[in-house]
Amino acid sequence: AKLADNSQYEALSYAWGDPVFSHKIEFPGGYLSITEHLYTALMKLRDEYRPRRLWVDAICIDQTSDLEKGHQVALMADIYRGTERVL
């Protein structure tokens, strides 16, 4: 999604904890390894009755790319200003 799309989403900052990737989540393009802490948070935030759109820094920002992180950090004010709420 693009910020200009004005899509509704909630934001979660979760790029912390031990970098041990013990779980995988599935996307249309493949799988992404995530930490136990993030997996637990996602399971607690999951709503079985309706879909939720989340922006999660640990997922939406390529944590292995300094260039990507730098680009996204420059957008953080817009990302958090555009959210319905920060979790």
PDB file of N, CA and C in Angstrom:
ATOM      1  N   ALA A   1       0.843  -1.182   0.000  1.00  0.00           N
ATOM      2  CA  ALA A   1       0.000   0.000   0.000  1.00  0.00           C
ATOM      3  C   ALA A   1       0.885   1.240   0.000  1.00  0.00           C
ATOM      4  N   LYS A   2       0.342   2.304  -0.468  1.00  0.00           N
ATOM      5  CA  LYS A   2       1.055   3.571  -0.504  1.00  0.00           C
ATOM      6  C   LYS A   2       0.407   4.538   0.470  1.00  0.00           C
ATOM      7  N   LEU A   3       1.213   5.395   1.079  1.00  0.00           N
ATOM      8  CA  LEU A   3       0.666   6.380   2.024  1.00  0.00           C
ATOM      9  C   LEU A   3      -0.374   7.260   1.355  1.00  0.00           C
ATOM     10  N   ALA A   4      -0.176   7.571   0.085  1.00  0.00           N
ATOM     11  CA  ALA A   4      -1.103   8.433  -0.639  1.00  0.00           C
ATOM     12  C   ALA A   4      -2.463   7.772  -0.859  1.00  0.00           C
ATOM     13  N   ASP A   5      -2.552   6.455  -0.685  1.00  0.00           N
ATOM     14  CA  ASP A   5      -3.812   5.744  -0.875  1.00  0.00           C
ATOM     15  C   ASP A   5      -4.821   6.024   0.232  1.00  0.00           C
ATOM     16  N   ASN A   6      -4.350   6.598   1.336  1.00  0.00           N
ATOM     17  CA  ASN A   6      -5.204   6.874   2.494  1.00  0.00           C
ATOM     18  C   ASN A   6      -5.906   5.626   3.029  1.00  0.00           C
ATOM     19  N   SER A   7      -5.250   4.487   2.941  1.00  0.00           N
ATOM     20  CA  SER A   7      -5.792   3.243   3.486  1.00  0.00           C
ATOM     21  C   SER A   7      -5.798   3.317   5.006  1.00  0.00           C
ATOM     22  N   GLN A   8      -6.776   2.672   5.624  1.00  0.00           N
ATOM     23  CA  GLN A   8      -6.831   2.628   7.073  1.00  0.00           C
ATOM     24  C   GLN A   8      -5.952   1.494   7.573  1.00  0.00           C
ATOM     25  N   TYR A   9      -5.151   1.774   8.583  1.00  0.00           N
ATOM     26  CA  TYR A   9      -4.262   0.764   9.148  1.00  0.00           C
ATOM     27  C   TYR A   9      -3.907   1.142  10.576  1.00  0.00           C
ATOM     28  N   GLU A  10      -3.412   0.151  11.291  1.00  0.00           N
ATOM     29  CA  GLU A  10      -2.892   0.358  12.636  1.00  0.00           C
ATOM     30  C   GLU A  10      -1.388   0.095  12.568  1.00  0.00           C
ATOM     31  N   ALA A  11      -0.630   0.757  13.413  1.00  0.00           N
ATOM     32  CA  ALA A  11       0.822   0.618  13.378  1.00  0.00           C
ATOM     33  C   ALA A  11       1.335  -0.057  14.644  1.00  0.00           C
ATOM     34  N   LEU A  12       2.326  -0.889  14.456  1.00  0.00           N
ATOM     35  CA  LEU A  12       2.962  -1.583  15.570  1.00  0.00           C
ATOM     36  C   LEU A  12       4.468  -1.509  15.378  1.00  0.00           C
ATOM     37  N   SER A  13       5.158  -0.953  16.357  1.00  0.00           N
ATOM     38  CA  SER A  13       6.620  -0.917  16.315  1.00  0.00           C
ATOM     39  C   SER A  13       7.128  -2.139  17.047  1.00  0.00           C
ATOM     40  N   TYR A  14       7.785  -3.028  16.307  1.00  0.00           N
ATOM     41  CA  TYR A  14       8.169  -4.285  16.923  1.00  0.00           C
ATOM     42  C   TYR A  14       9.546  -4.767  16.493  1.00  0.00           C
ATOM     43  N   ALA A  15      10.425  -3.877  16.154  1.00  0.00           N
ATOM     44  CA  ALA A  15      11.784  -4.268  15.766  1.00  0.00           C
ATOM     45  C   ALA A  15      12.671  -4.319  17.005  1.00  0.00           C
ATOM     46  N   TRP A  16      12.316  -5.160  17.982  1.00  0.00           N
ATOM     47  CA  TRP A  16      13.119  -5.302  19.195  1.00  0.00           C
ATOM     48  C   TRP A  16      13.074  -6.749  19.643  1.00  0.00           C
ATOM     49  N   GLY A  17      13.897  -7.069  20.613  1.00  0.00           N
ATOM     50  CA  GLY A  17      13.964  -8.439  21.110  1.00  0.00           C
ATOM     51  C   GLY A  17      15.095  -9.200  20.444  1.00  0.00           C
ATOM     52  N   ASP A  18      15.250 -10.431  20.860  1.00  0.00           N
ATOM     53  CA  ASP A  18      16.302 -11.273  20.295  1.00  0.00           C
ATOM     54  C   ASP A  18      16.038 -11.516  18.813  1.00  0.00           C
ATOM     55  N   PRO A  19      17.055 -11.359  17.975  1.00  0.00           N
ATOM     56  CA  PRO A  19      16.862 -11.587  16.539  1.00  0.00           C
ATOM     57  C   PRO A  19      16.898 -13.075  16.184  1.00  0.00           C
ATOM     58  N   VAL A  20      16.109 -13.867  16.896  1.00  0.00           N
ATOM     59  CA  VAL A  20      15.992 -15.298  16.617  1.00  0.00           C
ATOM     60  C   VAL A  20      14.663 -15.490  15.893  1.00  0.00           C
ATOM     61  N   PHE A  21      14.748 -15.898  14.638  1.00  0.00           N
ATOM     62  CA  PHE A  21      13.557 -16.011  13.805  1.00  0.00           C
ATOM     63  C   PHE A  21      13.019 -17.437  13.870  1.00  0.00           C
ATOM     64  N   SER A  22      12.092 -17.645  14.786  1.00  0.00           N
ATOM     65  CA  SER A  22      11.596 -18.992  15.074  1.00  0.00           C
ATOM     66  C   SER A  22      10.249 -19.303  14.426  1.00  0.00           C
ATOM     67  N   HIS A  23       9.631 -18.319  13.784  1.00  0.00           N
ATOM     68  CA  HIS A  23       8.329 -18.522  13.144  1.00  0.00           C
ATOM     69  C   HIS A  23       8.355 -17.944  11.737  1.00  0.00           C
ATOM     70  N   LYS A  24       7.417 -18.390  10.919  1.00  0.00           N
ATOM     71  CA  LYS A  24       7.258 -17.856   9.568  1.00  0.00           C
ATOM     72  C   LYS A  24       5.808 -17.455   9.373  1.00  0.00           C
ATOM     73  N   ILE A  25       5.621 -16.349   8.647  1.00  0.00           N
ATOM     74  CA  ILE A  25       4.277 -15.961   8.249  1.00  0.00           C
ATOM     75  C   ILE A  25       4.225 -16.011   6.727  1.00  0.00           C
ATOM     76  N   GLU A  26       3.047 -16.312   6.223  1.00  0.00           N
ATOM     77  CA  GLU A  26       2.886 -16.490   4.785  1.00  0.00           C
ATOM     78  C   GLU A  26       2.289 -15.245   4.149  1.00  0.00           C
ATOM     79  N   PHE A  27       2.869 -14.857   3.023  1.00  0.00           N
ATOM     80  CA  PHE A  27       2.379 -13.765   2.192  1.00  0.00           C
ATOM     81  C   PHE A  27       2.126 -14.321   0.799  1.00  0.00           C
ATOM     82  N   PRO A  28       1.394 -13.601  -0.038  1.00  0.00           N
ATOM     83  CA  PRO A  28       1.187 -14.093  -1.402  1.00  0.00           C
ATOM     84  C   PRO A  28       2.504 -14.371  -2.147  1.00  0.00           C
ATOM     85  N   GLY A  29       3.561 -13.632  -1.821  1.00  0.00           N
ATOM     86  CA  GLY A  29       4.841 -13.810  -2.507  1.00  0.00           C
ATOM     87  C   GLY A  29       5.791 -14.780  -1.829  1.00  0.00           C
ATOM     88  N   GLY A  30       5.386 -15.386  -0.732  1.00  0.00           N
ATOM     89  CA  GLY A  30       6.273 -16.323  -0.043  1.00  0.00           C
ATOM     90  C   GLY A  30       6.133 -16.223   1.462  1.00  0.00           C
ATOM     91  N   TYR A  31       7.212 -16.542   2.144  1.00  0.00           N
ATOM     92  CA  TYR A  31       7.225 -16.563   3.606  1.00  0.00           C
ATOM     93  C   TYR A  31       8.219 -15.540   4.139  1.00  0.00           C
ATOM     94  N   LEU A  32       7.969 -15.082   5.363  1.00  0.00           N
ATOM     95  CA  LEU A  32       8.885 -14.180   6.050  1.00  0.00           C
ATOM     96  C   LEU A  32       9.121 -14.731   7.441  1.00  0.00           C
ATOM     97  N   SER A  33      10.380 -14.861   7.807  1.00  0.00           N
ATOM     98  CA  SER A  33      10.717 -15.317   9.156  1.00  0.00           C
ATOM     99  C   SER A  33      10.553 -14.166  10.133  1.00  0.00           C
ATOM    100  N   ILE A  34       9.937 -14.470  11.283  1.00  0.00           N
ATOM    101  CA  ILE A  34       9.721 -13.460  12.316  1.00  0.00           C
ATOM    102  C   ILE A  34      10.120 -14.032  13.671  1.00  0.00           C
ATOM    103  N   THR A  35      10.284 -13.138  14.641  1.00  0.00           N
ATOM    104  CA  THR A  35      10.695 -13.554  15.980  1.00  0.00           C
ATOM    105  C   THR A  35       9.515 -14.088  16.783  1.00  0.00           C
ATOM    106  N   GLU A  36       9.834 -14.776  17.850  1.00  0.00           N
ATOM    107  CA  GLU A  36       8.819 -15.300  18.767  1.00  0.00           C
ATOM    108  C   GLU A  36       7.970 -14.161  19.333  1.00  0.00           C
ATOM    109  N   HIS A  37       8.627 -13.044  19.713  1.00  0.00           N
ATOM    110  CA  HIS A  37       7.905 -11.902  20.287  1.00  0.00           C
ATOM    111  C   HIS A  37       6.901 -11.316  19.293  1.00  0.00           C
ATOM    112  N   LEU A  38       7.330 -11.145  18.051  1.00  0.00           N
ATOM    113  CA  LEU A  38       6.422 -10.594  17.048  1.00  0.00           C
ATOM    114  C   LEU A  38       5.296 -11.578  16.751  1.00  0.00           C
ATOM    115  N   TYR A  39       5.599 -12.844  16.651  1.00  0.00           N
ATOM    116  CA  TYR A  39       4.578 -13.857  16.419  1.00  0.00           C
ATOM    117  C   TYR A  39       3.519 -13.805  17.524  1.00  0.00           C
ATOM    118  N   THR A  40       3.962 -13.742  18.761  1.00  0.00           N
ATOM    119  CA  THR A  40       3.037 -13.669  19.899  1.00  0.00           C
ATOM    120  C   THR A  40       2.164 -12.422  19.810  1.00  0.00           C
ATOM    121  N   ALA A  41       2.771 -11.285  19.489  1.00  0.00           N
ATOM    122  CA  ALA A  41       2.004 -10.040  19.362  1.00  0.00           C
ATOM    123  C   ALA A  41       0.967 -10.153  18.257  1.00  0.00           C
ATOM    124  N   LEU A  42       1.352 -10.699  17.113  1.00  0.00           N
ATOM    125  CA  LEU A  42       0.411 -10.832  16.005  1.00  0.00           C
ATOM    126  C   LEU A  42      -0.753 -11.762  16.362  1.00  0.00           C
ATOM    127  N   MET A  43      -0.458 -12.836  17.070  1.00  0.00           N
ATOM    128  CA  MET A  43      -1.527 -13.757  17.461  1.00  0.00           C
ATOM    129  C   MET A  43      -2.490 -13.098  18.451  1.00  0.00           C
ATOM    130  N   LYS A  44      -1.965 -12.265  19.345  1.00  0.00           N
ATOM    131  CA  LYS A  44      -2.833 -11.568  20.311  1.00  0.00           C
ATOM    132  C   LYS A  44      -3.654 -10.472  19.635  1.00  0.00           C
ATOM    133  N   LEU A  45      -3.113  -9.862  18.595  1.00  0.00           N
ATOM    134  CA  LEU A  45      -3.817  -8.795  17.891  1.00  0.00           C
ATOM    135  C   LEU A  45      -4.800  -9.319  16.855  1.00  0.00           C
ATOM    136  N   ARG A  46      -4.688 -10.571  16.514  1.00  0.00           N
ATOM    137  CA  ARG A  46      -5.535 -11.153  15.478  1.00  0.00           C
ATOM    138  C   ARG A  46      -6.998 -11.106  15.895  1.00  0.00           C
ATOM    139  N   ASP A  47      -7.844 -10.692  14.967  1.00  0.00           N
ATOM    140  CA  ASP A  47      -9.286 -10.669  15.187  1.00  0.00           C
ATOM    141  C   ASP A  47      -9.895 -11.737  14.292  1.00  0.00           C
ATOM    142  N   GLU A  48     -10.474 -12.759  14.887  1.00  0.00           N
ATOM    143  CA  GLU A  48     -10.982 -13.878  14.088  1.00  0.00           C
ATOM    144  C   GLU A  48     -12.242 -13.522  13.311  1.00  0.00           C
ATOM    145  N   TYR A  49     -12.839 -12.356  13.601  1.00  0.00           N
ATOM    146  CA  TYR A  49     -14.096 -11.983  12.958  1.00  0.00           C
ATOM    147  C   TYR A  49     -13.948 -10.942  11.851  1.00  0.00           C
ATOM    148  N   ARG A  50     -12.841 -10.253  11.821  1.00  0.00           N
ATOM    149  CA  ARG A  50     -12.648  -9.249  10.761  1.00  0.00           C
ATOM    150  C   ARG A  50     -11.153  -9.107  10.459  1.00  0.00           C
ATOM    151  N   PRO A  51     -10.851  -8.780   9.215  1.00  0.00           N
ATOM    152  CA  PRO A  51      -9.436  -8.576   8.878  1.00  0.00           C
ATOM    153  C   PRO A  51      -8.917  -7.277   9.494  1.00  0.00           C
ATOM    154  N   ARG A  52      -7.629  -7.259   9.765  1.00  0.00           N
ATOM    155  CA  ARG A  52      -6.964  -6.062  10.282  1.00  0.00           C
ATOM    156  C   ARG A  52      -5.808  -5.739   9.363  1.00  0.00           C
ATOM    157  N   ARG A  53      -5.607  -4.471   9.097  1.00  0.00           N
ATOM    158  CA  ARG A  53      -4.472  -4.038   8.300  1.00  0.00           C
ATOM    159  C   ARG A  53      -3.467  -3.409   9.258  1.00  0.00           C
ATOM    160  N   LEU A  54      -2.299  -4.029   9.362  1.00  0.00           N
ATOM    161  CA  LEU A  54      -1.253  -3.564  10.263  1.00  0.00           C
ATOM    162  C   LEU A  54      -0.028  -3.119   9.483  1.00  0.00           C
ATOM    163  N   TRP A  55       0.590  -2.058   9.951  1.00  0.00           N
ATOM    164  CA  TRP A  55       1.913  -1.677   9.480  1.00  0.00           C
ATOM    165  C   TRP A  55       2.845  -2.001  10.645  1.00  0.00           C
ATOM    166  N   VAL A  56       3.731  -2.963  10.425  1.00  0.00           N
ATOM    167  CA  VAL A  56       4.658  -3.407  11.470  1.00  0.00           C
ATOM    168  C   VAL A  56       6.071  -3.165  10.963  1.00  0.00           C
ATOM    169  N   ASP A  57       6.824  -2.342  11.683  1.00  0.00           N
ATOM    170  CA  ASP A  57       8.162  -1.988  11.199  1.00  0.00           C
ATOM    171  C   ASP A  57       9.038  -3.209  10.923  1.00  0.00           C
ATOM    172  N   ALA A  58       8.970  -4.215  11.766  1.00  0.00           N
ATOM    173  CA  ALA A  58       9.810  -5.399  11.599  1.00  0.00           C
ATOM    174  C   ALA A  58       9.444  -6.195  10.349  1.00  0.00           C
ATOM    175  N   ILE A  59       8.257  -5.974   9.811  1.00  0.00           N
ATOM    176  CA  ILE A  59       7.816  -6.657   8.591  1.00  0.00           C
ATOM    177  C   ILE A  59       7.931  -5.738   7.380  1.00  0.00           C
ATOM    178  N   CYS A  60       7.498  -4.501   7.534  1.00  0.00           N
ATOM    179  CA  CYS A  60       7.422  -3.582   6.400  1.00  0.00           C
ATOM    180  C   CYS A  60       8.759  -2.946   6.028  1.00  0.00           C
ATOM    181  N   ILE A  61       9.705  -2.984   6.920  1.00  0.00           N
ATOM    182  CA  ILE A  61      11.034  -2.430   6.637  1.00  0.00           C
ATOM    183  C   ILE A  61      12.027  -3.574   6.563  1.00  0.00           C
ATOM    184  N   ASP A  62      12.766  -3.639   5.477  1.00  0.00           N
ATOM    185  CA  ASP A  62      13.803  -4.662   5.335  1.00  0.00           C
ATOM    186  C   ASP A  62      14.902  -4.357   6.353  1.00  0.00           C
ATOM    187  N   GLN A  63      14.914  -5.115   7.433  1.00  0.00           N
ATOM    188  CA  GLN A  63      15.838  -4.870   8.538  1.00  0.00           C
ATOM    189  C   GLN A  63      17.293  -5.161   8.179  1.00  0.00           C
ATOM    190  N   THR A  64      17.536  -5.804   7.041  1.00  0.00           N
ATOM    191  CA  THR A  64      18.906  -6.112   6.626  1.00  0.00           C
ATOM    192  C   THR A  64      19.478  -5.045   5.699  1.00  0.00           C
ATOM    193  N   SER A  65      18.663  -4.058   5.303  1.00  0.00           N
ATOM    194  CA  SER A  65      19.102  -3.040   4.352  1.00  0.00           C
ATOM    195  C   SER A  65      19.161  -1.662   5.008  1.00  0.00           C
ATOM    196  N   ASP A  66      20.366  -1.131   5.161  1.00  0.00           N
ATOM    197  CA  ASP A  66      20.507   0.216   5.720  1.00  0.00           C
ATOM    198  C   ASP A  66      19.849   1.253   4.821  1.00  0.00           C
ATOM    199  N   LEU A  67      19.902   1.054   3.509  1.00  0.00           N
ATOM    200  CA  LEU A  67      19.273   1.982   2.568  1.00  0.00           C
ATOM    201  C   LEU A  67      17.753   2.000   2.773  1.00  0.00           C
ATOM    202  N   GLU A  68      17.158   0.825   2.867  1.00  0.00           N
ATOM    203  CA  GLU A  68      15.712   0.717   3.102  1.00  0.00           C
ATOM    204  C   GLU A  68      15.331   1.327   4.449  1.00  0.00           C
ATOM    205  N   LYS A  69      16.095   1.009   5.490  1.00  0.00           N
ATOM    206  CA  LYS A  69      15.792   1.564   6.817  1.00  0.00           C
ATOM    207  C   LYS A  69      15.877   3.082   6.790  1.00  0.00           C
ATOM    208  N   GLY A  70      16.885   3.627   6.138  1.00  0.00           N
ATOM    209  CA  GLY A  70      17.023   5.079   6.048  1.00  0.00           C
ATOM    210  C   GLY A  70      15.851   5.723   5.327  1.00  0.00           C
ATOM    211  N   HIS A  71      15.419   5.092   4.248  1.00  0.00           N
ATOM    212  CA  HIS A  71      14.273   5.605   3.490  1.00  0.00           C
ATOM    213  C   HIS A  71      13.010   5.572   4.342  1.00  0.00           C
ATOM    214  N   GLN A  72      12.762   4.465   5.024  1.00  0.00           N
ATOM    215  CA  GLN A  72      11.562   4.315   5.835  1.00  0.00           C
ATOM    216  C   GLN A  72      11.565   5.238   7.058  1.00  0.00           C
ATOM    217  N   VAL A  73      12.730   5.419   7.669  1.00  0.00           N
ATOM    218  CA  VAL A  73      12.816   6.316   8.828  1.00  0.00           C
ATOM    219  C   VAL A  73      12.388   7.724   8.433  1.00  0.00           C
ATOM    220  N   ALA A  74      12.739   8.127   7.216  1.00  0.00           N
ATOM    221  CA  ALA A  74      12.338   9.447   6.734  1.00  0.00           C
ATOM    222  C   ALA A  74      10.823   9.557   6.594  1.00  0.00           C
ATOM    223  N   LEU A  75      10.130   8.424   6.450  1.00  0.00           N
ATOM    224  CA  LEU A  75       8.675   8.413   6.290  1.00  0.00           C
ATOM    225  C   LEU A  75       7.910   8.160   7.589  1.00  0.00           C
ATOM    226  N   MET A  76       8.631   7.902   8.672  1.00  0.00           N
ATOM    227  CA  MET A  76       7.981   7.483   9.918  1.00  0.00           C
ATOM    228  C   MET A  76       6.934   8.483  10.416  1.00  0.00           C
ATOM    229  N   ALA A  77       7.200   9.759  10.339  1.00  0.00           N
ATOM    230  CA  ALA A  77       6.214  10.740  10.803  1.00  0.00           C
ATOM    231  C   ALA A  77       4.922  10.597  10.008  1.00  0.00           C
ATOM    232  N   ASP A  78       5.028  10.438   8.699  1.00  0.00           N
ATOM    233  CA  ASP A  78       3.841  10.267   7.867  1.00  0.00           C
ATOM    234  C   ASP A  78       3.142   8.941   8.161  1.00  0.00           C
ATOM    235  N   ILE A  79       3.928   7.890   8.369  1.00  0.00           N
ATOM    236  CA  ILE A  79       3.358   6.573   8.661  1.00  0.00           C
ATOM    237  C   ILE A  79       2.541   6.623   9.945  1.00  0.00           C
ATOM    238  N   TYR A  80       3.115   7.196  11.000  1.00  0.00           N
ATOM    239  CA  TYR A  80       2.406   7.244  12.282  1.00  0.00           C
ATOM    240  C   TYR A  80       1.293   8.282  12.296  1.00  0.00           C
ATOM    241  N   ARG A  81       1.432   9.347  11.533  1.00  0.00           N
ATOM    242  CA  ARG A  81       0.369  10.345  11.458  1.00  0.00           C
ATOM    243  C   ARG A  81      -0.847   9.780  10.715  1.00  0.00           C
ATOM    244  N   GLY A  82      -0.610   8.890   9.757  1.00  0.00           N
ATOM    245  CA  GLY A  82      -1.689   8.341   8.946  1.00  0.00           C
ATOM    246  C   GLY A  82      -2.404   7.146   9.541  1.00  0.00           C
ATOM    247  N   THR A  83      -1.934   6.661  10.665  1.00  0.00           N
ATOM    248  CA  THR A  83      -2.524   5.462  11.250  1.00  0.00           C
ATOM    249  C   THR A  83      -3.796   5.771  12.035  1.00  0.00           C
ATOM    250  N   GLU A  84      -4.695   4.786  12.096  1.00  0.00           N
ATOM    251  CA  GLU A  84      -5.878   4.919  12.945  1.00  0.00           C
ATOM    252  C   GLU A  84      -5.462   4.956  14.398  1.00  0.00           C
ATOM    253  N   ARG A  85      -4.488   4.110  14.743  1.00  0.00           N
ATOM    254  CA  ARG A  85      -3.929   4.100  16.092  1.00  0.00           C
ATOM    255  C   ARG A  85      -2.617   3.329  16.092  1.00  0.00           C
ATOM    256  N   VAL A  86      -1.801   3.649  17.079  1.00  0.00           N
ATOM    257  CA  VAL A  86      -0.541   2.949  17.284  1.00  0.00           C
ATOM    258  C   VAL A  86      -0.764   1.948  18.401  1.00  0.00           C
ATOM    259  N   LEU A  87      -0.384   0.721  18.142  1.00  0.00           N
ATOM    260  CA  LEU A  87      -0.598  -0.360  19.124  1.00  0.00           C
ATOM    261  C   LEU A  87       0.604  -0.534  20.015  1.00  0.00           C
TER     262      LEU A  87
END
